Coordinates of C-alpha atoms in Angstrom, one line a residue:
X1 CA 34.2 37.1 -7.2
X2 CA 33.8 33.4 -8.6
X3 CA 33.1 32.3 -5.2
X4 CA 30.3 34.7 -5.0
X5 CA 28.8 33.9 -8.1
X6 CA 28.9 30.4 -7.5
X7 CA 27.3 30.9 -3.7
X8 CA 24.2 32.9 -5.5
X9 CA 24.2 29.9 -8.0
X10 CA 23.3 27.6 -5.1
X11 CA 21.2 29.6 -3.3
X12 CA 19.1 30.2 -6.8
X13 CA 18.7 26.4 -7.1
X14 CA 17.9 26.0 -3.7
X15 CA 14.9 28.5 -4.2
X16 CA 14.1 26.9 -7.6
X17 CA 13.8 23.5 -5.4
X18 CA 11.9 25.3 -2.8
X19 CA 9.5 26.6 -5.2
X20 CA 8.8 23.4 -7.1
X21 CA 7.8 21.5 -4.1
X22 CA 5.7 24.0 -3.0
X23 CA 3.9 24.2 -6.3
X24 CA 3.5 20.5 -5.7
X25 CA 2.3 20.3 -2.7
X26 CA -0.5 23.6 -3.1
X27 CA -1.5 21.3 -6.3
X28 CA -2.4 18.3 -4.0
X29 CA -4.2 20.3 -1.6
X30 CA -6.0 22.0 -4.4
X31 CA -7.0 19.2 -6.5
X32 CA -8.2 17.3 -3.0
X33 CA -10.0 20.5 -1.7
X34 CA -11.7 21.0 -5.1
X35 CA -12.9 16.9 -4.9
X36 CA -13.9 16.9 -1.4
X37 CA -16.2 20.6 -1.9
X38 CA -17.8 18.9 -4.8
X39 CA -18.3 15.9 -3.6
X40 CA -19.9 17.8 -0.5
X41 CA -21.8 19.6 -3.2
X42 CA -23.6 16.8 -4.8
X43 CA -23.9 15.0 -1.3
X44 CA -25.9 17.6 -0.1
X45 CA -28.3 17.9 -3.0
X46 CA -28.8 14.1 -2.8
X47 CA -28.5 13.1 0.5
X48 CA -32.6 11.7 0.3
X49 CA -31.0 9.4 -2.0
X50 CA -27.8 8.4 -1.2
X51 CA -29.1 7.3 2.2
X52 CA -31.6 4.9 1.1
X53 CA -28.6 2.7 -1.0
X54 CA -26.1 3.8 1.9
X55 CA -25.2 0.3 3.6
X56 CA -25.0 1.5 7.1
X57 CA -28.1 3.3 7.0
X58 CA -30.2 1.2 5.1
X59 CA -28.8 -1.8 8.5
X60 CA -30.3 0.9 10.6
X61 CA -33.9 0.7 9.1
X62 CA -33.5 -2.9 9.3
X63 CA -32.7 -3.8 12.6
X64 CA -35.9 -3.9 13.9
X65 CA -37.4 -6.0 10.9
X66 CA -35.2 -8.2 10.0
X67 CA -31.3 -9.4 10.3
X68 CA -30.9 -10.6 7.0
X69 CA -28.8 -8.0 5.0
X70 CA -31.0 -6.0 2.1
X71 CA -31.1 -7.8 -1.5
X72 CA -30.4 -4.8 -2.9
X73 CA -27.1 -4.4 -0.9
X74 CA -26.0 -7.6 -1.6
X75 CA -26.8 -7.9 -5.1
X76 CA -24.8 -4.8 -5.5
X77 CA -21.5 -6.4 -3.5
X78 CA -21.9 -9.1 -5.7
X79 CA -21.8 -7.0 -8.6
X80 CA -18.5 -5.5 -7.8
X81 CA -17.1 -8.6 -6.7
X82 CA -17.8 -9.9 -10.0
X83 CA -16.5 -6.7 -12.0
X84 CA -13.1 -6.7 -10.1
X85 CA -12.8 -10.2 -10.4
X86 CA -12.8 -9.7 -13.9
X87 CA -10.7 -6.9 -14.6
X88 CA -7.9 -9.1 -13.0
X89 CA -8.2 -11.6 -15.2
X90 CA -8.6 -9.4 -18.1
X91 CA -5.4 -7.6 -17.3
X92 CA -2.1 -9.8 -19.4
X93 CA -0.2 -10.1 -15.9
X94 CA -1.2 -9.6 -12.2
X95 CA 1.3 -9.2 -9.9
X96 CA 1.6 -11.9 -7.1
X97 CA 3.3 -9.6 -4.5
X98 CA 1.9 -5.9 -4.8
X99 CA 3.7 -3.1 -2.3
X100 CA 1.4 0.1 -1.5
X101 CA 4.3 2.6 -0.5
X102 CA 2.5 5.5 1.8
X103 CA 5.4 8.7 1.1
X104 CA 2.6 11.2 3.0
X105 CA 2.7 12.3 6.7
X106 CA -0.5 11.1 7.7
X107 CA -2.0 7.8 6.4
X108 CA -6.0 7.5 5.7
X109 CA -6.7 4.2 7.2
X110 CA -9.5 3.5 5.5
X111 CA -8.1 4.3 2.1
X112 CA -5.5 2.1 2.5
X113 CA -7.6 -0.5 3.9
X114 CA -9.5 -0.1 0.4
X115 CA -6.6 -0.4 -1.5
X116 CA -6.1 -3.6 0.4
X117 CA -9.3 -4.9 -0.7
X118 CA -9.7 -3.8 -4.1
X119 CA -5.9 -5.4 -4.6
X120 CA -7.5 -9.1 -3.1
X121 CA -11.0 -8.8 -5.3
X122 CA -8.8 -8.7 -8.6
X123 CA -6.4 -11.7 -7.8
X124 CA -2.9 -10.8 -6.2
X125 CA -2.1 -12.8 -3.4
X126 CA 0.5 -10.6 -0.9
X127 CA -0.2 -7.0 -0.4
X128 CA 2.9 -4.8 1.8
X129 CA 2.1 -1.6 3.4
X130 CA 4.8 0.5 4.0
X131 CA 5.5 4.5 5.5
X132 CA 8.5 5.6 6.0
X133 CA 7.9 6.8 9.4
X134 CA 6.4 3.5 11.1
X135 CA 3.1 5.0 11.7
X136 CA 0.7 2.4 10.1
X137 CA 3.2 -0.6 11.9
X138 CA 2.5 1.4 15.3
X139 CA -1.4 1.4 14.4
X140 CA -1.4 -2.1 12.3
X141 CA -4.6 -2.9 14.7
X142 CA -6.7 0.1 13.4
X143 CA -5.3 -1.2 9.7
X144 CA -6.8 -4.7 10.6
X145 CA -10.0 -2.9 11.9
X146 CA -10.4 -1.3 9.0
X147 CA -9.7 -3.9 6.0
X148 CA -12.1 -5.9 8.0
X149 CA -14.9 -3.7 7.8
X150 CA -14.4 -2.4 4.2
X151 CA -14.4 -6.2 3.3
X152 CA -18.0 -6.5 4.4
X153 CA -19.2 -2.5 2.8
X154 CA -17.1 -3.6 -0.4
X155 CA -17.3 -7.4 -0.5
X156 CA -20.9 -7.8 1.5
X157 CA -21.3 -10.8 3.5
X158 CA -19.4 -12.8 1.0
X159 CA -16.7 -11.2 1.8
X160 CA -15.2 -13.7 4.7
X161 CA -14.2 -15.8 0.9
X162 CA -11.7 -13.3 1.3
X163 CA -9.1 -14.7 3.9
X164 CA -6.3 -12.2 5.0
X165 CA -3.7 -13.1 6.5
X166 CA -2.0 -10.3 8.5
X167 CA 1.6 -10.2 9.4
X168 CA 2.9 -7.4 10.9
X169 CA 6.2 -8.3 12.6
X170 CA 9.7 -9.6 12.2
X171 CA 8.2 -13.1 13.4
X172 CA 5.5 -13.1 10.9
X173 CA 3.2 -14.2 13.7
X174 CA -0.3 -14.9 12.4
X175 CA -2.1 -11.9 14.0
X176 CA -6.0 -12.2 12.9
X177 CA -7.6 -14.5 10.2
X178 CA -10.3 -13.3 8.3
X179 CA -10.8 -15.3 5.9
X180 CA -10.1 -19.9 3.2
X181 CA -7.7 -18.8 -0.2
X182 CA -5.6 -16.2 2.0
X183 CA -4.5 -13.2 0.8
X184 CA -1.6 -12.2 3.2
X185 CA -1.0 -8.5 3.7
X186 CA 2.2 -7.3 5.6
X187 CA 3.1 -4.4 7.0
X188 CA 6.8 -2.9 6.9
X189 CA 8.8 -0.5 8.2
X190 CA 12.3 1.1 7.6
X191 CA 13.3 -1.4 10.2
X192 CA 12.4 -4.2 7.5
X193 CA 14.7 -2.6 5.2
X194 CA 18.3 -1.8 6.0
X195 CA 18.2 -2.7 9.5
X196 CA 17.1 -6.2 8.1
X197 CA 20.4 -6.2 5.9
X198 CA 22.2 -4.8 9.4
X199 CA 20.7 -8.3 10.9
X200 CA 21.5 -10.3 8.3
X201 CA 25.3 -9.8 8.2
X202 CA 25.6 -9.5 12.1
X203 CA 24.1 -13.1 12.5
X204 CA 26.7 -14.1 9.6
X205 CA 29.5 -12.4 11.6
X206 CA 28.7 -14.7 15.1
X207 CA 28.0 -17.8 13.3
X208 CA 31.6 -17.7 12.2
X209 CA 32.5 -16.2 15.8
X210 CA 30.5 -19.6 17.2
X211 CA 32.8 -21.7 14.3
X212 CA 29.6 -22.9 12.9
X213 CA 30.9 -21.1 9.4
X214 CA 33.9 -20.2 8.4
X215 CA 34.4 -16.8 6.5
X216 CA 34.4 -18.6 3.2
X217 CA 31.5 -20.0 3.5
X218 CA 30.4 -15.8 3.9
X219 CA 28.1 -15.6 0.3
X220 CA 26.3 -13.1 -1.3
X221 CA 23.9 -16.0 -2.3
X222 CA 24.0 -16.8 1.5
X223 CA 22.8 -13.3 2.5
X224 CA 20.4 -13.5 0.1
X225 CA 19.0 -16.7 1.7
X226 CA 19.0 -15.4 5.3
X227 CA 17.1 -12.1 4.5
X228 CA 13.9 -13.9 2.2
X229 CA 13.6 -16.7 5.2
X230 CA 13.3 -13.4 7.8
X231 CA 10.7 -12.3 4.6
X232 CA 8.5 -15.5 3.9
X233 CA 7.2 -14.0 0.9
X234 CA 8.1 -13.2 -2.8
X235 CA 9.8 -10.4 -4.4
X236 CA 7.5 -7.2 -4.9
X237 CA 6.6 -7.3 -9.4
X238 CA 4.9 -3.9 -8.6
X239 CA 5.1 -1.1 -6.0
X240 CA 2.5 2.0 -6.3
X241 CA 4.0 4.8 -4.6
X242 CA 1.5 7.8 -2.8
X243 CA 2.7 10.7 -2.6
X244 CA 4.7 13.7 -3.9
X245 CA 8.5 12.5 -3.1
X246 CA 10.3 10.5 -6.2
X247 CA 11.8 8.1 -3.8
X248 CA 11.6 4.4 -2.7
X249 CA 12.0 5.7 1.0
X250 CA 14.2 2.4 2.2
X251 CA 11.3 0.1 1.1
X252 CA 12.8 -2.9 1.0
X253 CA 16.3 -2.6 -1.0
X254 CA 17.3 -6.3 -1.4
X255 CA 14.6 -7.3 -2.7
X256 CA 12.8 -4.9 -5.2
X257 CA 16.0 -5.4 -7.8
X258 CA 13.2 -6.2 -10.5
X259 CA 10.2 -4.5 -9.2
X260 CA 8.3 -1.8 -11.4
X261 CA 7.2 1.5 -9.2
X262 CA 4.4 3.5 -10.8
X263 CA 3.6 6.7 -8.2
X264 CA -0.1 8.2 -7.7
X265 CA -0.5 11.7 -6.1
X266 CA -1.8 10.9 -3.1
X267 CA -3.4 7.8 -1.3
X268 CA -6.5 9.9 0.5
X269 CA -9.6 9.6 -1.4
X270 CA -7.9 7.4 -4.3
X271 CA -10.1 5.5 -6.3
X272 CA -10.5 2.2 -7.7
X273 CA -10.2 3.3 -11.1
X274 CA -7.0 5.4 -10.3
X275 CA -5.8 1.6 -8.7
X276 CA -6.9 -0.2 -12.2
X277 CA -5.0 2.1 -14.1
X278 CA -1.9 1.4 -12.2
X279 CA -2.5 -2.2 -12.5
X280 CA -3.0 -2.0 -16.1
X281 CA 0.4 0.4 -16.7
X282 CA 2.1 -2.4 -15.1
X283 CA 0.5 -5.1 -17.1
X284 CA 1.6 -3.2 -20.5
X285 CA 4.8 -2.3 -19.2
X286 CA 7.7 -4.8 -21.3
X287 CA 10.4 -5.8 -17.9
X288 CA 14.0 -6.7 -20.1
X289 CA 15.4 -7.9 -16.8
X290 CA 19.1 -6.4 -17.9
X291 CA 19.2 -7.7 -21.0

């Protein structure tokens, strides 16, 4: 009889389980069908207007008159350059290393390529994109395409002040330069995870099979020296986390001992605000590093 009860016991949390992550996931869909009718809504009752200021129109009615891009447009880049600019520096500490950690099937290129941007215009020098599946490494080309383009929608023609620098393999082979300061944005993989850690310890294991170590030499601090030359870049301070699974899905283990995660519900038609917030949760936030 115990058995029994303790077999309907699981099976009660497994539908208690069940049913929480589909209440989740029906209030993601909900919240993002509600925001995209709306914003349909009001699209449609201002379109007249909104394509007049709309960038890629307003190039349209130009092109026959004249190449230079409208004043308007570009007084209006400049503004936001100028905003963002300044809510970095108003924030009490930017992280140098920021990780945007996709936990959602299908990744919105051009949302992430946002996010890319918006993290740049406020100050912080490395940028990581990571899914858990390997879909945005497979596509990192489209990624490029993207951050390109919103640099010149977001940043206007000034936005080539902007370098990138894109890495998106073990090698860290420069793929593309946009830009002269160099923000570098990488994109990761589970494979940069514990398969790096795999790596790490199996080219330990032959340089003592080749005698050029011996076992003792075999460190912890020696791992950890193998595994941030494969990296070339610092420790993640902050990693913002789309998506409705509490997990760090493998994104990068050794090296995120003192990194703060904040999570947003999804990364499809996030915001700028919604990125400021995050930015300024972390800025607040005290770190006791263990003590």
């Amino acid at each position: 009889m115990a058995l029994l009860y303790g077999l309907l016991w699981r099976l009660l949390l497994v539908l208690v389980h069940l049913h929480r992550t589909l209440v989740s996931w029906l209030r993601l869909r909900l919240r993002s069908w509600k925001g995209r009718l709306w914003e349909r809504a009001v699209a449609a009752l201002l379109l007249p207007v909104a394509l007049l200021g709309f960038p890629d129109h307003q190039k349209k009615l130009n092109q026959n008159r004249d190449s230079n891009p409208s004043p308007v447009t570009g007084n209006r880049a400049a503004s936001r350059r100028s905003q963002w600019l300044s809510d970095g520096q108003a924030l009490e500490k930017l992280p140098v290393h920021i990780g945007l950690l996709v936990a959602e099937e299908e990744p919105s290129y051009t949302d992430i390529a946002n996010l890319v941007v918006w993290c740049m215009a406020v100050g912080i020098s490395y940028v990581s994109v990571y899914d858990n599946y390997g879909i945005i490494r497979k596509n990192n080309s489209r990624l490029l395409e993207e951050i390109v383009r919103q640099q010149q929608d977001l940043l206007g023609v000034d936005g080539s002040k902007y370098n990138v620098e894109f890495l998106s393999n073990g090698n860290d082979k420069h793929q593309h330069h946009v830009l002269s300061c160099r923000p570098v944005v990488k994109v990761l993989s589970p494979e940069d995870g514990k398969q790096s850690i795999v790596q790490a310890a199996q080219q330990l294991c032959r340089s003592v099979e080749n005698k050029e170590r011996t076992f003792k030499d075999i460190s912890v601090s020696m791992l950890d020296t193998l595994l941030r030359e494969s990296k070339n870049i610092p420790d993640p301070e902050l990693v913002v986390k789309f998506g409705p699974i509490d997990s760090t899905l493998g994104f990068l283990p050794w090296h995120i001992r003192l990194t703060e995660f904040i999570s947003l519900p999804s990364h499809i038609d996030v915001s700028y605000e919604d990125m400021l917030g995050a930015l300024q949760q972390y800025a607040s936030c005290q770190q006791r590093l263990g003590k």
